[in-house]
Structures are given as structure tokens and as C-alpha cells.
Amino acid sequence: MAGRGRIDFHTHFVPDIYRETLAAAGIASVGRVPFPQWSLDGLFEGMEQLGIARSLLSISAPGVDFGDPVLAIDLARRTNDLLVQLKADHPGVIGGLATLPLPDVPAAMAELARLEGSGLEGVILLTSSQGRYWSDPVFAPLLEMLDAKGALVLLHPGVPAGAEALGLTLPPPILEFVFDTTRCVAEMIFTGIFDRYPNIRWVLSHLGGTLPFVAWRLSMMEHSPRPAYAEFNARGRSVQSYLKRLYYDTAVSAGPASLDAALSLVGPERLVFGSDIPFLPFAFAQKTLAALEDYEWLTPEARDAIDFGTGGKLLEVGAL
């Protein structure tokens, strides 16, 4: 198992090759949130401030899909190679979650195959790609490949299709991100994705969005006679049984009410630490960490599980 230092499953990096490619495509923000500055020195400073011993770096939304499939393949390859190098340069301190050039499923599978033996700990997948969620059959071959590997997958929200057209005051990452995670996972439950691909180890960003709050509401479908839920009900499993199989990171979600809901649903053994830096400024990350540390209902054993115990066990299983 990993040492007793905090393991961060939700750390992003915005290297120059990524920022410059986005800038050339006219993209300077995600959901009206500007891309933050990123440097290795800044990462290490933040890790020290937050008591993080190991960070799993990943590219955040919008990933590498800007409407140019060739560019997406090249950018995924370059950022993944940089992750591999950073991991090699800082063993045991930096890890990486690979980016795949979706929605091109064959290209994503080719990149996943290319990374075999790279040592990267897993992959990051956005909740949807060009309006398609993981319940869409087009993604089945990739899910089969991830399942065969028993891959670790961080499920990260993106800006859902049509969100900007609503003209809402708040930028989409504030609320639409957590709604999109909820929508994605609910679809996977009711369409049998978790049954067909049981070996993928899913970590849900931001305590699973609003899933802890709406889990009881979703459970009402277990008793519905409507045809839409017939396939789900034929499997004879509860919504909560699926949610208990998943893992949840604490990024931007350490408030008492959020933790109450998540812990009552799945318990501390399914929670891992996440900071969301540098998209979340260090000062804000320190506030969320303080809220987690001040949460009075966690035993020392439960705190250790969230900080490093559960994450350490996940990382023991193996890399790509």
C-alpha cells in the first residue's frame, strides 16, 4: 500500500503544449472559466500546502476534441507522453491519467493500446462526448477494452451540450458539471453499463455530482411498472448497490451536507481525496481541505481511508 501521505486523484495539469494548441484553436476557457497557469514548481508548492504526497495528473475538460480528429490524436499522444515523462522523473510523487482522443473510438483504443506498459495509473473520461454519454452503444468497444484491463477511470464532467445556449449567469462548471456527472452515471445504471463492464474501477469527480442527494429519488424506479425500467428491474439490483460499487473524490465537495449524504450512501471506504487544483485556486482548495478535516463525524480510521488508504489500494491493483 502507498505510504501515509495524502493521494490526490483529481489534480489537473495545463502544460504549454496543451495551452498553445487550445489558443491556436481560439479556446481560452472551459465554460467561461479561464485556463489556469500551471507549472511543475507550482504543483509541488500546492502539494506541500495541501499535504499531498502523490498526485495523479490529468487533462481536464474540454479534453482534446476541438472538431479536428487528427489534432485530437496528436494532442492526446503528446500530453500522454509528457505525463509518462513526468511520472518517470518523479516516481511515487507524480502519476498520470491518460487522455483519449474521443469521440473517435478506434483512435482512443489505439492510444490506450499504445500506452500499455507506460505505467500511467489509468485514464480520465469526460461524462459525454459531442452529446453522447457512455450508455451510447458507440462506446462499447472502448468500454470492453477498459474492462479487460480492469482500468482505473476518473469520470470527469464537461460542459453538456446546449448549456451555454441557456444564457445562465453562473458559468457551467459551477452547477452543470455536477448535473452532468449525475446524468451520466444514472444513464449507466439504468442501461446496464456497470453490469456489462464490471471490472472498470470508476472514480466519480466531486462526490459524484448530485448522486448522493438524488439516490433515493432514483431508487423509486426500482418499483416502477413502466416499460422504460423493465430491463433495469429484471436485473433485480438496487440503485444503491450500483452506487456502492463506485468511488468518489472529494474535490470541491467537502461541505458537511455533501459529506453527510455521501457517507450515508457509500461510507468512507469509497471516498478518495481530490483537490481539483489548479482549476480550483490553492486558497479555495485549502478551504475545502479544512472543511474535510473539520468534519466531526469521521473517525481517524475513516480520515486515513479517504486520505490514502482507499486510494492506495486502488493503485496497488496495477497500471495501464
PDB file of C-alpha atoms in Angstrom, residues 31-238:
ATOM      1  CA  GLY A  31     -17.370  27.029 -19.666  1.00  0.00           C
ATOM      2  CA  ARG A  32     -16.222  30.650 -19.265  1.00  0.00           C
ATOM      3  CA  VAL A  33     -13.615  29.641 -16.666  1.00  0.00           C
ATOM      4  CA  PRO A  34     -10.151  30.660 -17.959  1.00  0.00           C
ATOM      5  CA  PHE A  35      -7.473  28.006 -18.085  1.00  0.00           C
ATOM      6  CA  PRO A  36      -5.206  28.491 -15.066  1.00  0.00           C
ATOM      7  CA  GLN A  37      -1.479  28.878 -15.171  1.00  0.00           C
ATOM      8  CA  TRP A  38       0.354  25.651 -14.450  1.00  0.00           C
ATOM      9  CA  SER A  39       3.953  24.773 -13.671  1.00  0.00           C
ATOM     10  CA  LEU A  40       5.717  21.886 -12.031  1.00  0.00           C
ATOM     11  CA  ASP A  41       7.062  24.167  -9.299  1.00  0.00           C
ATOM     12  CA  GLY A  42       3.554  25.460  -8.676  1.00  0.00           C
ATOM     13  CA  LEU A  43       2.250  21.904  -8.450  1.00  0.00           C
ATOM     14  CA  PHE A  44       4.861  20.931  -5.864  1.00  0.00           C
ATOM     15  CA  GLU A  45       4.130  24.074  -3.868  1.00  0.00           C
ATOM     16  CA  GLY A  46       0.433  23.268  -3.872  1.00  0.00           C
ATOM     17  CA  MET A  47       1.061  19.665  -2.905  1.00  0.00           C
ATOM     18  CA  GLU A  48       3.111  20.809   0.075  1.00  0.00           C
ATOM     19  CA  GLN A  49       0.413  23.262   1.153  1.00  0.00           C
ATOM     20  CA  LEU A  50      -2.268  20.574   0.985  1.00  0.00           C
ATOM     21  CA  GLY A  51      -0.242  17.745   2.473  1.00  0.00           C
ATOM     22  CA  ILE A  52      -0.320  15.747  -0.760  1.00  0.00           C
ATOM     23  CA  ALA A  53       2.328  13.088  -1.216  1.00  0.00           C
ATOM     24  CA  ARG A  54       1.205  11.831  -4.626  1.00  0.00           C
ATOM     25  CA  SER A  55      -0.810  13.496  -7.390  1.00  0.00           C
ATOM     26  CA  LEU A  56      -2.450  11.825 -10.369  1.00  0.00           C
ATOM     27  CA  LEU A  57      -2.339  14.446 -13.119  1.00  0.00           C
ATOM     28  CA  SER A  58      -4.958  14.651 -15.847  1.00  0.00           C
ATOM     29  CA  ILE A  59      -6.167  16.951 -18.602  1.00  0.00           C
ATOM     30  CA  SER A  60      -9.498  18.481 -17.650  1.00  0.00           C
ATOM     31  CA  ALA A  61     -12.440  19.440 -19.847  1.00  0.00           C
ATOM     32  CA  PRO A  62     -12.659  20.073 -22.754  1.00  0.00           C
ATOM     33  CA  GLY A  63     -10.111  17.298 -23.295  1.00  0.00           C
ATOM     34  CA  VAL A  64      -8.621  17.193 -26.791  1.00  0.00           C
ATOM     35  CA  ASP A  65     -11.722  17.292 -29.008  1.00  0.00           C
ATOM     36  CA  PHE A  66     -11.987  20.579 -30.879  1.00  0.00           C
ATOM     37  CA  GLY A  67     -13.593  19.244 -34.036  1.00  0.00           C
ATOM     38  CA  ASP A  68     -10.306  18.135 -35.631  1.00  0.00           C
ATOM     39  CA  PRO A  69      -9.766  14.354 -35.200  1.00  0.00           C
ATOM     40  CA  VAL A  70      -6.150  14.478 -36.384  1.00  0.00           C
ATOM     41  CA  LEU A  71      -5.348  17.245 -33.916  1.00  0.00           C
ATOM     42  CA  ALA A  72      -7.077  15.318 -31.116  1.00  0.00           C
ATOM     43  CA  ILE A  73      -4.956  12.215 -31.751  1.00  0.00           C
ATOM     44  CA  ASP A  74      -1.744  14.235 -31.841  1.00  0.00           C
ATOM     45  CA  LEU A  75      -2.575  16.274 -28.723  1.00  0.00           C
ATOM     46  CA  ALA A  76      -3.602  13.201 -26.738  1.00  0.00           C
ATOM     47  CA  ARG A  77      -0.352  11.487 -27.675  1.00  0.00           C
ATOM     48  CA  ARG A  78       1.791  14.488 -26.775  1.00  0.00           C
ATOM     49  CA  THR A  79       0.137  15.174 -23.420  1.00  0.00           C
ATOM     50  CA  ASN A  80       0.211  11.482 -22.505  1.00  0.00           C
ATOM     51  CA  ASP A  81       3.893  11.234 -23.380  1.00  0.00           C
ATOM     52  CA  LEU A  82       4.541  14.250 -21.174  1.00  0.00           C
ATOM     53  CA  LEU A  83       2.694  12.527 -18.320  1.00  0.00           C
ATOM     54  CA  VAL A  84       4.791   9.405 -18.761  1.00  0.00           C
ATOM     55  CA  GLN A  85       7.951  11.527 -18.606  1.00  0.00           C
ATOM     56  CA  LEU A  86       6.814  13.454 -15.526  1.00  0.00           C
ATOM     57  CA  LYS A  87       5.989  10.196 -13.780  1.00  0.00           C
ATOM     58  CA  ALA A  88       9.402   8.774 -14.648  1.00  0.00           C
ATOM     59  CA  ASP A  89      11.140  11.933 -13.438  1.00  0.00           C
ATOM     60  CA  HIS A  90       9.226  11.981 -10.134  1.00  0.00           C
ATOM     61  CA  PRO A  91       8.456   8.364  -9.222  1.00  0.00           C
ATOM     62  CA  GLY A  92       5.980   7.895  -6.411  1.00  0.00           C
ATOM     63  CA  VAL A  93       5.143  11.601  -6.396  1.00  0.00           C
ATOM     64  CA  ILE A  94       3.537  12.192  -9.796  1.00  0.00           C
ATOM     65  CA  GLY A  95       1.203   9.784 -11.516  1.00  0.00           C
ATOM     66  CA  GLY A  96      -0.966  10.211 -14.567  1.00  0.00           C
ATOM     67  CA  LEU A  97      -4.376   9.526 -16.034  1.00  0.00           C
ATOM     68  CA  ALA A  98      -4.240   9.309 -19.819  1.00  0.00           C
ATOM     69  CA  THR A  99      -6.377  11.370 -22.162  1.00  0.00           C
ATOM     70  CA  LEU A 100      -8.013   9.553 -25.090  1.00  0.00           C
ATOM     71  CA  PRO A 101      -8.884  11.222 -28.426  1.00  0.00           C
ATOM     72  CA  LEU A 102     -12.638  10.800 -28.209  1.00  0.00           C
ATOM     73  CA  PRO A 103     -15.192  10.655 -29.737  1.00  0.00           C
ATOM     74  CA  ASP A 104     -13.044   8.696 -32.236  1.00  0.00           C
ATOM     75  CA  VAL A 105     -13.390   5.277 -30.586  1.00  0.00           C
ATOM     76  CA  PRO A 106     -10.852   3.410 -32.811  1.00  0.00           C
ATOM     77  CA  ALA A 107      -8.300   6.180 -32.211  1.00  0.00           C
ATOM     78  CA  ALA A 108      -8.989   6.094 -28.469  1.00  0.00           C
ATOM     79  CA  MET A 109      -8.459   2.320 -28.434  1.00  0.00           C
ATOM     80  CA  ALA A 110      -5.235   2.706 -30.400  1.00  0.00           C
ATOM     81  CA  GLU A 111      -3.929   5.273 -27.933  1.00  0.00           C
ATOM     82  CA  LEU A 112      -4.893   3.064 -24.998  1.00  0.00           C
ATOM     83  CA  ALA A 113      -3.040   0.153 -26.607  1.00  0.00           C
ATOM     84  CA  ARG A 114      -0.002   2.363 -27.264  1.00  0.00           C
ATOM     85  CA  LEU A 115       0.155   3.263 -23.573  1.00  0.00           C
ATOM     86  CA  GLU A 116       0.226  -0.333 -22.364  1.00  0.00           C
ATOM     87  CA  GLY A 117       3.237  -0.717 -20.118  1.00  0.00           C
ATOM     88  CA  SER A 118       3.661   3.059 -19.788  1.00  0.00           C
ATOM     89  CA  GLY A 119       2.995   2.935 -16.059  1.00  0.00           C
ATOM     90  CA  LEU A 120       0.195   5.502 -16.177  1.00  0.00           C
ATOM     91  CA  GLU A 121      -2.311   4.652 -13.478  1.00  0.00           C
ATOM     92  CA  GLY A 122      -5.469   4.934 -15.579  1.00  0.00           C
ATOM     93  CA  VAL A 123      -7.461   7.228 -17.826  1.00  0.00           C
ATOM     94  CA  ILE A 124      -9.700  10.238 -17.490  1.00  0.00           C
ATOM     95  CA  LEU A 125     -13.001  10.174 -19.373  1.00  0.00           C
ATOM     96  CA  LEU A 126     -15.387  13.075 -19.741  1.00  0.00           C
ATOM     97  CA  THR A 127     -19.021  12.369 -18.945  1.00  0.00           C
ATOM     98  CA  SER A 128     -20.046  12.970 -22.539  1.00  0.00           C
ATOM     99  CA  SER A 129     -18.513  13.484 -25.950  1.00  0.00           C
ATOM    100  CA  GLN A 130     -20.329  15.564 -28.568  1.00  0.00           C
ATOM    101  CA  GLY A 131     -23.571  14.992 -26.683  1.00  0.00           C
ATOM    102  CA  ARG A 132     -23.121  11.208 -26.374  1.00  0.00           C
ATOM    103  CA  TYR A 133     -22.925   9.591 -22.950  1.00  0.00           C
ATOM    104  CA  TRP A 134     -21.260   6.303 -22.012  1.00  0.00           C
ATOM    105  CA  SER A 135     -24.565   4.491 -22.335  1.00  0.00           C
ATOM    106  CA  ASP A 136     -24.341   5.064 -26.112  1.00  0.00           C
ATOM    107  CA  PRO A 137     -23.504   1.758 -27.887  1.00  0.00           C
ATOM    108  CA  VAL A 138     -20.845   3.514 -29.980  1.00  0.00           C
ATOM    109  CA  PHE A 139     -18.535   3.405 -26.943  1.00  0.00           C
ATOM    110  CA  ALA A 140     -18.946  -0.335 -26.302  1.00  0.00           C
ATOM    111  CA  PRO A 141     -15.619  -1.445 -27.868  1.00  0.00           C
ATOM    112  CA  LEU A 142     -13.646   1.010 -25.753  1.00  0.00           C
ATOM    113  CA  LEU A 143     -15.505   0.037 -22.597  1.00  0.00           C
ATOM    114  CA  GLU A 144     -14.780  -3.611 -23.355  1.00  0.00           C
ATOM    115  CA  MET A 145     -11.097  -2.807 -23.664  1.00  0.00           C
ATOM    116  CA  LEU A 146     -11.076  -0.850 -20.399  1.00  0.00           C
ATOM    117  CA  ASP A 147     -12.976  -3.638 -18.682  1.00  0.00           C
ATOM    118  CA  ALA A 148     -10.499  -6.259 -19.895  1.00  0.00           C
ATOM    119  CA  LYS A 149      -7.709  -4.188 -18.329  1.00  0.00           C
ATOM    120  CA  GLY A 150      -9.607  -3.588 -15.090  1.00  0.00           C
ATOM    121  CA  ALA A 151      -8.756   0.047 -15.754  1.00  0.00           C
ATOM    122  CA  LEU A 152      -8.955   2.859 -13.245  1.00  0.00           C
ATOM    123  CA  VAL A 153     -11.136   5.619 -14.734  1.00  0.00           C
ATOM    124  CA  LEU A 154     -11.677   9.101 -13.362  1.00  0.00           C
ATOM    125  CA  LEU A 155     -15.069  10.203 -14.681  1.00  0.00           C
ATOM    126  CA  HIS A 156     -14.898  13.966 -15.072  1.00  0.00           C
ATOM    127  CA  PRO A 157     -17.721  16.284 -16.141  1.00  0.00           C
ATOM    128  CA  GLY A 158     -17.653  18.547 -19.148  1.00  0.00           C
ATOM    129  CA  VAL A 159     -19.926  21.311 -20.370  1.00  0.00           C
ATOM    130  CA  PRO A 160     -23.066  19.467 -21.511  1.00  0.00           C
ATOM    131  CA  ALA A 161     -24.405  20.109 -24.991  1.00  0.00           C
ATOM    132  CA  GLY A 162     -26.580  23.208 -25.084  1.00  0.00           C
ATOM    133  CA  ALA A 163     -25.569  24.508 -21.663  1.00  0.00           C
ATOM    134  CA  GLU A 164     -24.100  27.769 -22.943  1.00  0.00           C
ATOM    135  CA  ALA A 165     -27.183  28.448 -25.054  1.00  0.00           C
ATOM    136  CA  LEU A 166     -29.252  28.729 -21.870  1.00  0.00           C
ATOM    137  CA  GLY A 167     -27.664  32.091 -21.089  1.00  0.00           C
ATOM    138  CA  LEU A 168     -27.321  31.315 -17.383  1.00  0.00           C
ATOM    139  CA  THR A 169     -25.490  33.714 -15.094  1.00  0.00           C
ATOM    140  CA  LEU A 170     -23.305  31.090 -13.448  1.00  0.00           C
ATOM    141  CA  PRO A 171     -20.610  29.510 -15.625  1.00  0.00           C
ATOM    142  CA  PRO A 172     -21.438  25.854 -16.450  1.00  0.00           C
ATOM    143  CA  PRO A 173     -18.660  24.342 -14.290  1.00  0.00           C
ATOM    144  CA  ILE A 174     -20.395  25.647 -11.151  1.00  0.00           C
ATOM    145  CA  LEU A 175     -23.599  23.599 -11.483  1.00  0.00           C
ATOM    146  CA  GLU A 176     -23.799  21.993 -14.912  1.00  0.00           C
ATOM    147  CA  PHE A 177     -20.679  19.934 -14.192  1.00  0.00           C
ATOM    148  CA  VAL A 178     -22.241  18.188 -11.202  1.00  0.00           C
ATOM    149  CA  PHE A 179     -25.527  17.733 -13.046  1.00  0.00           C
ATOM    150  CA  ASP A 180     -23.721  16.146 -15.979  1.00  0.00           C
ATOM    151  CA  THR A 181     -21.949  13.630 -13.745  1.00  0.00           C
ATOM    152  CA  THR A 182     -25.287  12.722 -12.203  1.00  0.00           C
ATOM    153  CA  ARG A 183     -26.933  12.333 -15.600  1.00  0.00           C
ATOM    154  CA  CYS A 184     -24.090  10.213 -16.953  1.00  0.00           C
ATOM    155  CA  VAL A 185     -23.977   7.767 -14.037  1.00  0.00           C
ATOM    156  CA  ALA A 186     -27.758   7.430 -13.848  1.00  0.00           C
ATOM    157  CA  GLU A 187     -27.799   6.518 -17.541  1.00  0.00           C
ATOM    158  CA  MET A 188     -25.085   3.930 -16.985  1.00  0.00           C
ATOM    159  CA  ILE A 189     -27.030   2.368 -14.108  1.00  0.00           C
ATOM    160  CA  PHE A 190     -30.310   2.062 -15.972  1.00  0.00           C
ATOM    161  CA  THR A 191     -28.792   0.905 -19.269  1.00  0.00           C
ATOM    162  CA  GLY A 192     -26.675  -1.836 -17.707  1.00  0.00           C
ATOM    163  CA  ILE A 193     -23.217  -0.374 -18.345  1.00  0.00           C
ATOM    164  CA  PHE A 194     -21.952  -1.321 -14.894  1.00  0.00           C
ATOM    165  CA  ASP A 195     -23.244  -4.870 -15.376  1.00  0.00           C
ATOM    166  CA  ARG A 196     -21.630  -5.357 -18.774  1.00  0.00           C
ATOM    167  CA  TYR A 197     -18.284  -3.876 -17.743  1.00  0.00           C
ATOM    168  CA  PRO A 198     -17.933  -4.764 -14.051  1.00  0.00           C
ATOM    169  CA  ASN A 199     -14.128  -4.618 -13.897  1.00  0.00           C
ATOM    170  CA  ILE A 200     -13.698  -0.914 -14.630  1.00  0.00           C
ATOM    171  CA  ARG A 201     -12.842   0.910 -11.417  1.00  0.00           C
ATOM    172  CA  TRP A 202     -14.766   4.185 -11.669  1.00  0.00           C
ATOM    173  CA  VAL A 203     -13.857   7.223  -9.580  1.00  0.00           C
ATOM    174  CA  LEU A 204     -16.518   9.924  -9.799  1.00  0.00           C
ATOM    175  CA  SER A 205     -15.461  13.557  -9.588  1.00  0.00           C
ATOM    176  CA  HIS A 206     -16.902  15.928  -6.998  1.00  0.00           C
ATOM    177  CA  LEU A 207     -18.517  13.259  -4.779  1.00  0.00           C
ATOM    178  CA  GLY A 208     -20.497  12.030  -7.750  1.00  0.00           C
ATOM    179  CA  GLY A 209     -22.132  15.346  -8.541  1.00  0.00           C
ATOM    180  CA  THR A 210     -25.618  15.293  -7.026  1.00  0.00           C
ATOM    181  CA  LEU A 211     -25.887  11.493  -6.894  1.00  0.00           C
ATOM    182  CA  PRO A 212     -25.792  11.229  -3.082  1.00  0.00           C
ATOM    183  CA  PHE A 213     -28.738  13.640  -2.918  1.00  0.00           C
ATOM    184  CA  VAL A 214     -30.854  12.070  -5.681  1.00  0.00           C
ATOM    185  CA  ALA A 215     -30.041   8.408  -4.967  1.00  0.00           C
ATOM    186  CA  TRP A 216     -33.293   7.887  -3.056  1.00  0.00           C
ATOM    187  CA  ARG A 217     -35.260   9.535  -5.847  1.00  0.00           C
ATOM    188  CA  LEU A 218     -33.627   7.242  -8.405  1.00  0.00           C
ATOM    189  CA  SER A 219     -34.432   4.244  -6.227  1.00  0.00           C
ATOM    190  CA  MET A 220     -38.135   4.861  -6.823  1.00  0.00           C
ATOM    191  CA  MET A 221     -37.595   3.442 -10.305  1.00  0.00           C
ATOM    192  CA  GLU A 222     -36.991   0.048  -8.695  1.00  0.00           C
ATOM    193  CA  HIS A 223     -40.746  -0.114  -8.152  1.00  0.00           C
ATOM    194  CA  SER A 224     -41.906   1.394 -11.420  1.00  0.00           C
ATOM    195  CA  PRO A 225     -44.095  -0.705 -13.736  1.00  0.00           C
ATOM    196  CA  ARG A 226     -43.232   1.490 -16.714  1.00  0.00           C
ATOM    197  CA  PRO A 227     -41.630  -0.260 -19.711  1.00  0.00           C
ATOM    198  CA  ALA A 228     -38.695   2.156 -19.648  1.00  0.00           C
ATOM    199  CA  TYR A 229     -37.423   0.467 -16.473  1.00  0.00           C
ATOM    200  CA  ALA A 230     -38.272  -3.132 -17.326  1.00  0.00           C
ATOM    201  CA  GLU A 231     -34.708  -4.101 -18.280  1.00  0.00           C
ATOM    202  CA  PHE A 232     -33.316  -2.483 -15.164  1.00  0.00           C
ATOM    203  CA  ASN A 233     -35.839  -4.141 -12.872  1.00  0.00           C
ATOM    204  CA  ALA A 234     -35.262  -7.531 -14.490  1.00  0.00           C
ATOM    205  CA  ARG A 235     -31.684  -7.417 -13.211  1.00  0.00           C
ATOM    206  CA  GLY A 236     -33.020  -7.386  -9.661  1.00  0.00           C
ATOM    207  CA  ARG A 237     -30.469  -4.960  -8.269  1.00  0.00           C
ATOM    208  CA  SER A 238     -30.999  -1.750  -6.368  1.00  0.00           C
TER     209      SER A 238
END
